[in-house]
CSV table of C-alpha atoms in Angstrom, one decimal:
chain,number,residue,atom,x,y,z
A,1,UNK,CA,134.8,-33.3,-135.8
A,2,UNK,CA,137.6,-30.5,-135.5
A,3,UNK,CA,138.5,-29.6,-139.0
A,4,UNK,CA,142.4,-29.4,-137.6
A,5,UNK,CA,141.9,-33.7,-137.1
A,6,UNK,CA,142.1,-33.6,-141.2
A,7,UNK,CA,144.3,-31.2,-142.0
A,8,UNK,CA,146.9,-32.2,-139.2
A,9,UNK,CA,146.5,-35.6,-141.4
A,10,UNK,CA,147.4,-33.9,-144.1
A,11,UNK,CA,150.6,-32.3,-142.7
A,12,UNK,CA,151.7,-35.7,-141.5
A,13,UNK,CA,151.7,-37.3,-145.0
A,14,UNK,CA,153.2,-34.2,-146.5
A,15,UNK,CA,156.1,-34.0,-144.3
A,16,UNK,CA,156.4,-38.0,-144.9
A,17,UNK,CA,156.1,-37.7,-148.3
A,18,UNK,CA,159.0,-35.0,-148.4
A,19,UNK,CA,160.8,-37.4,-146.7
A,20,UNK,CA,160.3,-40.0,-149.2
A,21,UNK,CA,161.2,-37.4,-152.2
A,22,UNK,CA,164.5,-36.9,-150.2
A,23,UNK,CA,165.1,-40.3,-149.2
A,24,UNK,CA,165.0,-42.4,-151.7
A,25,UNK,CA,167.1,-42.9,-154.6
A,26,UNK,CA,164.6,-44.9,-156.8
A,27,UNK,CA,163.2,-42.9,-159.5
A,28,UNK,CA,159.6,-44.9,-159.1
A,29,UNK,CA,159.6,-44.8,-155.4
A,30,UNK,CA,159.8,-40.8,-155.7
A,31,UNK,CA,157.1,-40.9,-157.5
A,32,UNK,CA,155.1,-42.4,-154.9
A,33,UNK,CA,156.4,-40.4,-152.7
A,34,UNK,CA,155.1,-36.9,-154.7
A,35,UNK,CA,151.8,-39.1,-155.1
A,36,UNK,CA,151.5,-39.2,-151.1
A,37,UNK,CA,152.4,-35.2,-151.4
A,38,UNK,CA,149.4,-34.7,-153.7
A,39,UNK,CA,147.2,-37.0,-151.5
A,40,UNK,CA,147.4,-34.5,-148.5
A,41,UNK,CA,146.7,-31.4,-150.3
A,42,UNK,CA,143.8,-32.8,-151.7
A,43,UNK,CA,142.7,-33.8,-148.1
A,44,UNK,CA,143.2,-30.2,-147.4
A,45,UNK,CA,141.4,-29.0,-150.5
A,46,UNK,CA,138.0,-31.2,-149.5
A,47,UNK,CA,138.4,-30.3,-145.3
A,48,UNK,CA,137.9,-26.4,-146.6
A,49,UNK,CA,135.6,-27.2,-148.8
A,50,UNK,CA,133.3,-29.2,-145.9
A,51,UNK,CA,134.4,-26.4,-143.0
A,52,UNK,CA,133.4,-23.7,-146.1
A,53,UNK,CA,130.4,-25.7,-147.2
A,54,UNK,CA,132.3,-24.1,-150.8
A,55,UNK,CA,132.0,-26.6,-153.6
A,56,UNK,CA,135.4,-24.9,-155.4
A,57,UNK,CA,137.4,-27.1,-152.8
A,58,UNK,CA,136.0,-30.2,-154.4
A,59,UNK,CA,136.3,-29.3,-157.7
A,60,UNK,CA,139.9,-28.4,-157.4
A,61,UNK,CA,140.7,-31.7,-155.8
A,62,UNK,CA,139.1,-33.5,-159.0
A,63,UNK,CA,142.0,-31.6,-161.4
A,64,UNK,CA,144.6,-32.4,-159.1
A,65,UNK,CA,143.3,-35.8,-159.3
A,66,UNK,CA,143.6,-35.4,-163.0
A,67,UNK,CA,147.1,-33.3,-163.3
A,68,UNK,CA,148.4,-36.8,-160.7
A,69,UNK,CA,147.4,-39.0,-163.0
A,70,UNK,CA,148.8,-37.1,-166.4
A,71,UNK,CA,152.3,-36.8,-164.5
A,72,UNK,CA,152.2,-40.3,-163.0
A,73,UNK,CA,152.0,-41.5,-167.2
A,74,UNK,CA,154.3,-38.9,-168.2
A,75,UNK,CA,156.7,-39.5,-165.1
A,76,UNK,CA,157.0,-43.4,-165.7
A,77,UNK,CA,157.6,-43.2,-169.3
A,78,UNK,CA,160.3,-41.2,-168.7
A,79,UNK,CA,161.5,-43.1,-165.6
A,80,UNK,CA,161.2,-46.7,-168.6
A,81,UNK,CA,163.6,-44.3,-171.1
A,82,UNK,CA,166.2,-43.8,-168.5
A,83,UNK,CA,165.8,-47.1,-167.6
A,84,UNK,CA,166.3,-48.4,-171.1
A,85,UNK,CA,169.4,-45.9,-171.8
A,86,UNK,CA,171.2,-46.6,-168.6
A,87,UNK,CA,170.1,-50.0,-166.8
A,88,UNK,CA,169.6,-48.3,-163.5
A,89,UNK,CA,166.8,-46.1,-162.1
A,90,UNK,CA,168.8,-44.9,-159.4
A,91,UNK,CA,168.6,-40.8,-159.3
A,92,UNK,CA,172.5,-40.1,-157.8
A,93,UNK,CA,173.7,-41.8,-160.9
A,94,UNK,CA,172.1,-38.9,-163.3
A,95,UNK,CA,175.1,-36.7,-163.0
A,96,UNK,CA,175.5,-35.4,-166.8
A,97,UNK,CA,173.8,-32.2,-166.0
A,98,UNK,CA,176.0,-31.2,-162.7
A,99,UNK,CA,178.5,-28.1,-163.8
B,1,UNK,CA,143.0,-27.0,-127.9
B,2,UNK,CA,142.9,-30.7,-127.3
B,3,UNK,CA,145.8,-31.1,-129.3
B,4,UNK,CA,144.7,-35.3,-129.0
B,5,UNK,CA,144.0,-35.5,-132.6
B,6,UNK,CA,142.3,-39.4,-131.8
B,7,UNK,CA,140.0,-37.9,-129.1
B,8,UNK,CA,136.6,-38.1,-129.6
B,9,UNK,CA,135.2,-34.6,-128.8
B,10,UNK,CA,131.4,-34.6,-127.5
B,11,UNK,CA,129.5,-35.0,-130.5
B,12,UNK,CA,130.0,-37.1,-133.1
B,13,UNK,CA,131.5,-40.0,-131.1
B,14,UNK,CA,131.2,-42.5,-134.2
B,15,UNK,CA,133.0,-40.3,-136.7
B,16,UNK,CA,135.7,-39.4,-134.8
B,17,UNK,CA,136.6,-42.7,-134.3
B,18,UNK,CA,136.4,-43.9,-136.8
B,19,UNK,CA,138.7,-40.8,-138.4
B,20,UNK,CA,141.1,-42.0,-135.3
B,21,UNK,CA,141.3,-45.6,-136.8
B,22,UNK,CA,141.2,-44.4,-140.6
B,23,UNK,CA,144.3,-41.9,-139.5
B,24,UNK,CA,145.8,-44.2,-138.2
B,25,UNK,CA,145.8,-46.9,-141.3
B,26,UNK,CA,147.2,-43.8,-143.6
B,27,UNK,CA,150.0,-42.8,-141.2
B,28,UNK,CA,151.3,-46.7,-140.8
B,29,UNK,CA,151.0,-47.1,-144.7
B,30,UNK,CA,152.8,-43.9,-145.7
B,31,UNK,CA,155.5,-44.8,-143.9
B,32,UNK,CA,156.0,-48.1,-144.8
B,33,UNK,CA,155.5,-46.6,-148.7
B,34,UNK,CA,158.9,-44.2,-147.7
B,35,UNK,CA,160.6,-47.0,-145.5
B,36,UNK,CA,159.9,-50.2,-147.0
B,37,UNK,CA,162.7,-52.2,-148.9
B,38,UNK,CA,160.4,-54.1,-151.3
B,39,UNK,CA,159.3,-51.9,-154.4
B,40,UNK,CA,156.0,-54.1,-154.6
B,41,UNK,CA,155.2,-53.8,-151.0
B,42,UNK,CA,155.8,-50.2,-150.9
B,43,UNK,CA,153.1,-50.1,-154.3
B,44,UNK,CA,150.6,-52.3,-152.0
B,45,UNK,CA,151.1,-49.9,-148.8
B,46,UNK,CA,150.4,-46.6,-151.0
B,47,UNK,CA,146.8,-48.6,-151.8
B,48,UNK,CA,145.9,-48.7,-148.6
B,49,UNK,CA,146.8,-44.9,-147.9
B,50,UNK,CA,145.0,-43.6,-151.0
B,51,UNK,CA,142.1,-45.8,-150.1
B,52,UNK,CA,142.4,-44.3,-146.6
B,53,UNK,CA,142.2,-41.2,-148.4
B,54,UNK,CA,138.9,-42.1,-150.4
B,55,UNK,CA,137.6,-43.1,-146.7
B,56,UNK,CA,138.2,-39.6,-145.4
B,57,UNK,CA,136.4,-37.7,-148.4
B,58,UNK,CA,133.2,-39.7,-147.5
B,59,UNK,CA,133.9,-38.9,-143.8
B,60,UNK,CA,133.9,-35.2,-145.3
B,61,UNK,CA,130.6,-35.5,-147.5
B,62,UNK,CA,132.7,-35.7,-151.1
B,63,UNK,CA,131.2,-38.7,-152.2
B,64,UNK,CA,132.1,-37.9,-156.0
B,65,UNK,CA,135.8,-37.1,-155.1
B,66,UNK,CA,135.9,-40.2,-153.1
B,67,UNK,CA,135.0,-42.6,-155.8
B,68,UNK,CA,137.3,-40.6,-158.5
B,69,UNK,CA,140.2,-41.4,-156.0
B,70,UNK,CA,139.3,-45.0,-156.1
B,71,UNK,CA,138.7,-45.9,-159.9
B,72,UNK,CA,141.7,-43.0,-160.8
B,73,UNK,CA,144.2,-43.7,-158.1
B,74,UNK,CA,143.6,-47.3,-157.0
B,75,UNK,CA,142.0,-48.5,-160.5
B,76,UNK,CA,144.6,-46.5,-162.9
B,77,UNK,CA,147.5,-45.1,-161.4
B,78,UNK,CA,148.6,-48.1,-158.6
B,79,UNK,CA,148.5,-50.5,-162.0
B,80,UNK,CA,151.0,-47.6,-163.7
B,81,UNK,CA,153.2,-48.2,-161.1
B,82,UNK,CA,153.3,-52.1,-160.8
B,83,UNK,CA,153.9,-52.1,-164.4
B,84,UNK,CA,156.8,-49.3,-164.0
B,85,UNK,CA,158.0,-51.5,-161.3
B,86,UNK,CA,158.1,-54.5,-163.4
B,87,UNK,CA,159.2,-53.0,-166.5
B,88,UNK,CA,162.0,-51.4,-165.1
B,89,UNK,CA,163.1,-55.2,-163.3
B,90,UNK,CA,162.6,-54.7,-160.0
B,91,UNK,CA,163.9,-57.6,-157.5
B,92,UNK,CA,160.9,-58.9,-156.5
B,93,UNK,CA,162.0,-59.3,-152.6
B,94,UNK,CA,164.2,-56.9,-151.0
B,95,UNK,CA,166.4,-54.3,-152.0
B,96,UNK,CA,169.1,-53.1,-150.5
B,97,UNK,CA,169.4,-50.0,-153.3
B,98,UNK,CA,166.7,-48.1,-152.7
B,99,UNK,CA,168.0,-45.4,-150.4
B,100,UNK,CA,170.4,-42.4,-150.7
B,101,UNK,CA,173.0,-42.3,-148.8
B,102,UNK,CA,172.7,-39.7,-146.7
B,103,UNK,CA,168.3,-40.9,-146.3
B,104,UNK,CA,168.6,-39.9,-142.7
B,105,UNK,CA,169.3,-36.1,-143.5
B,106,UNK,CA,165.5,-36.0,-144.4
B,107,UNK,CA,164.2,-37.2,-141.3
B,108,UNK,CA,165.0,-33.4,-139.5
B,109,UNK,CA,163.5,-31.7,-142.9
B,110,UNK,CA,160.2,-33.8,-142.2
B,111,UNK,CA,160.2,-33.2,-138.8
B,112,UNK,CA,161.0,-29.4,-138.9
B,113,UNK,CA,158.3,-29.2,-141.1
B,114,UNK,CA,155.6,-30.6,-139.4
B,115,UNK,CA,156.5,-29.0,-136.4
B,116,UNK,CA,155.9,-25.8,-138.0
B,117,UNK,CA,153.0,-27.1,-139.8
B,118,UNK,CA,151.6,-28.6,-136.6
B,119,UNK,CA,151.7,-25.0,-135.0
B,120,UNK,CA,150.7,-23.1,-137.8
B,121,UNK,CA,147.3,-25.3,-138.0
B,122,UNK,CA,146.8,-25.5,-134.3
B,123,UNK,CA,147.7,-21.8,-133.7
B,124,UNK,CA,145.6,-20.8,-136.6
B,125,UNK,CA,142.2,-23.1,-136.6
B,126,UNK,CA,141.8,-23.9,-132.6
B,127,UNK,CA,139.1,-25.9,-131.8
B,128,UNK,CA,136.7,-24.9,-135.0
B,129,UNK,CA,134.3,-27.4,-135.7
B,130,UNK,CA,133.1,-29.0,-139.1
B,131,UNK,CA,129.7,-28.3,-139.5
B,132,UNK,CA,127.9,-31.1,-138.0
B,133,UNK,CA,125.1,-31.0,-140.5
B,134,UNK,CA,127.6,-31.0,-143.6
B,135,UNK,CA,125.7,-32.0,-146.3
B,136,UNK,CA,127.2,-34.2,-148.6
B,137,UNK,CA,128.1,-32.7,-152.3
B,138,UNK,CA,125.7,-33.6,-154.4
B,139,UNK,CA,128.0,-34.7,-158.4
B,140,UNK,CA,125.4,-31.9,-159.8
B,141,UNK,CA,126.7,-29.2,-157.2
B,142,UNK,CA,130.1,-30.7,-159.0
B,143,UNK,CA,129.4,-30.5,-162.4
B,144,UNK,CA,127.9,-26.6,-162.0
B,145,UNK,CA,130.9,-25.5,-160.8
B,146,UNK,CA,133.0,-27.6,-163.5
B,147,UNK,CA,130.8,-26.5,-166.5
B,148,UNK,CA,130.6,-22.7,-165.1
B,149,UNK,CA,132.9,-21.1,-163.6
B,150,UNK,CA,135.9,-23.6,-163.7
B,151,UNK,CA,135.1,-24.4,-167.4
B,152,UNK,CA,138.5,-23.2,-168.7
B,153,UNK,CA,140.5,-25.0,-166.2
B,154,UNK,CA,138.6,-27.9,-167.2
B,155,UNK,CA,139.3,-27.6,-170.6
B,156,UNK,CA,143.2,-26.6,-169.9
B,157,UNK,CA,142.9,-30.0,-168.1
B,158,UNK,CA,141.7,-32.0,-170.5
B,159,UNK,CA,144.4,-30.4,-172.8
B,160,UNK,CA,146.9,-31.7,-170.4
B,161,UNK,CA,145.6,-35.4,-170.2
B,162,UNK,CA,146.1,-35.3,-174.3
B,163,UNK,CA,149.4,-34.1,-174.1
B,164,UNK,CA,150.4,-36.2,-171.3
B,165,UNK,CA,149.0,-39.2,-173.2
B,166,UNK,CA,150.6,-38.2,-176.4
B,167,UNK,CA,153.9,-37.5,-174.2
B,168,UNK,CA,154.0,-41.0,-173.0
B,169,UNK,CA,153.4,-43.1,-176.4
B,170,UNK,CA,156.7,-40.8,-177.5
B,171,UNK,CA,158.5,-41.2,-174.5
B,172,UNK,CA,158.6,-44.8,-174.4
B,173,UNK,CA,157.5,-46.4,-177.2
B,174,UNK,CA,160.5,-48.5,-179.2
B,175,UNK,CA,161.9,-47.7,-182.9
């Protein structure tokens, strides 16, 4: 197997998960969008650490699994406050901060 | 380079396929995740990418990582996210919400991107091969390298799973 088959896989859902982040106006469909983000680096992560034959690749893909899944918890309670504040998830309406 | 990224080159007929077909699977689900109207179906279409995913790492040898993916991503996190669906009242059906206005100024970031992307990688790694031989990482290769040299990541991690845990009771719980 070329090694570029997996990371060209990766690019592909990087670039459509920055299209997502962009896109979208829902606070939780972002999030799924940064989780498709963090899905291709991993791919990356375990492609180098195969083509390598390093085991550092692996390891690191393990936190980042981790570090996802603290800043999916974090994200949605923070997405359920806004919620419960405003009625709306939508991100264009979270203006108070604009100078 | 064949820059066909489905073609199966000599050797390894069997894995390359079934790569091809896995790719494939991801692709088609990751976009329906950015371009569906249904919050639910877009939760359901991320399961099949990050399953894809888990698929992959097997492909690649990383058994261990694989099966995290699957109990973290598909056990844990997909279940966050239908609950932050439902807590935060999604329509269950379509939505006609979900985009900005101006979604289709994305599509030329994306696509800018991975052209450059797409060069960079074919530019830079050519036709170099996986080893064919790869064996897969054995969880006590793993578990070394987590208990020696990455111990204080480890440890910053676990510090950062507390917090976010504590974070979230704070965040949303009610009083």
């Amino acid at each position: 197997m070329l090694v570029n088959n997996f990371l060209l896989l990766g690019a592909v859902l990087f670039c459509i998960g920055v299209y997502g982040v962009i896109a979208r106006k829902n606070a939780v469909m972002v999030l799924m969008s940064i989780e498709l983000i963090l899905n291709s680096v991993n791919l990356n992560f375990i492609a180098f650490s195969t083509l390598h034959g390093n085991i550092d690749g692996n390891t690191l893909a393990l936190f980042i699994i981790g570090v996802a899944a603290a800043e999916v918890g974090v994200g949605l309670a923070m997405v359920l406050l806004i919620f419960r504040n405003r009625k709306s998830i939508a991100l264009d309406e979270l203006s108070e901060m604009k100078g | 380079m064949s820059a066909v990224i489905l073609a199966a080159d000599d050797i390894q007929v069997a894995q390359n396929i079934g790569f091809g077909i896995i790719a494939a699977i991801m692709v088609i689900g990751a976009l329906k995740v950015v371009t569906s109207k249904n919050v639910v179906h877009a939760a359901l279409s991320l399961v099949l990418v990050l399953s894809g995913a888990a698929a992959q790492y097997i492909l690649l040898g990383a058994e261990f990582v694989a099966v995290s993916q699957i109990l973290v991503y598909v056990g844990a996190v997909m279940v966050l996210f239908l609950f932050g669906v439902m807590l935060t009242r999604a329509k269950l059906g379509k939505e006609t919400d979900l985009d900005q206005p101006k979604a289709w100024l994305g599509v030329p970031v994306a696509l800018l991107m991975l052209g450059v992307l797409a060069w960079v990688l074919i530019d830079g790694f050519q036709d170099e091969r996986l080893p064919a031989d790869a064996t897969s990482k054995a969880a006590v290769e793993i578990s070394d390298s987590v208990l020696g040299p990455a111990l204080v990541p480890f440890l910053a991690l676990t510090f950062v799973l507390v917090a976010a845990v504590i974070g979230g009771i704070v965040l949303a719980r009610k009083d």
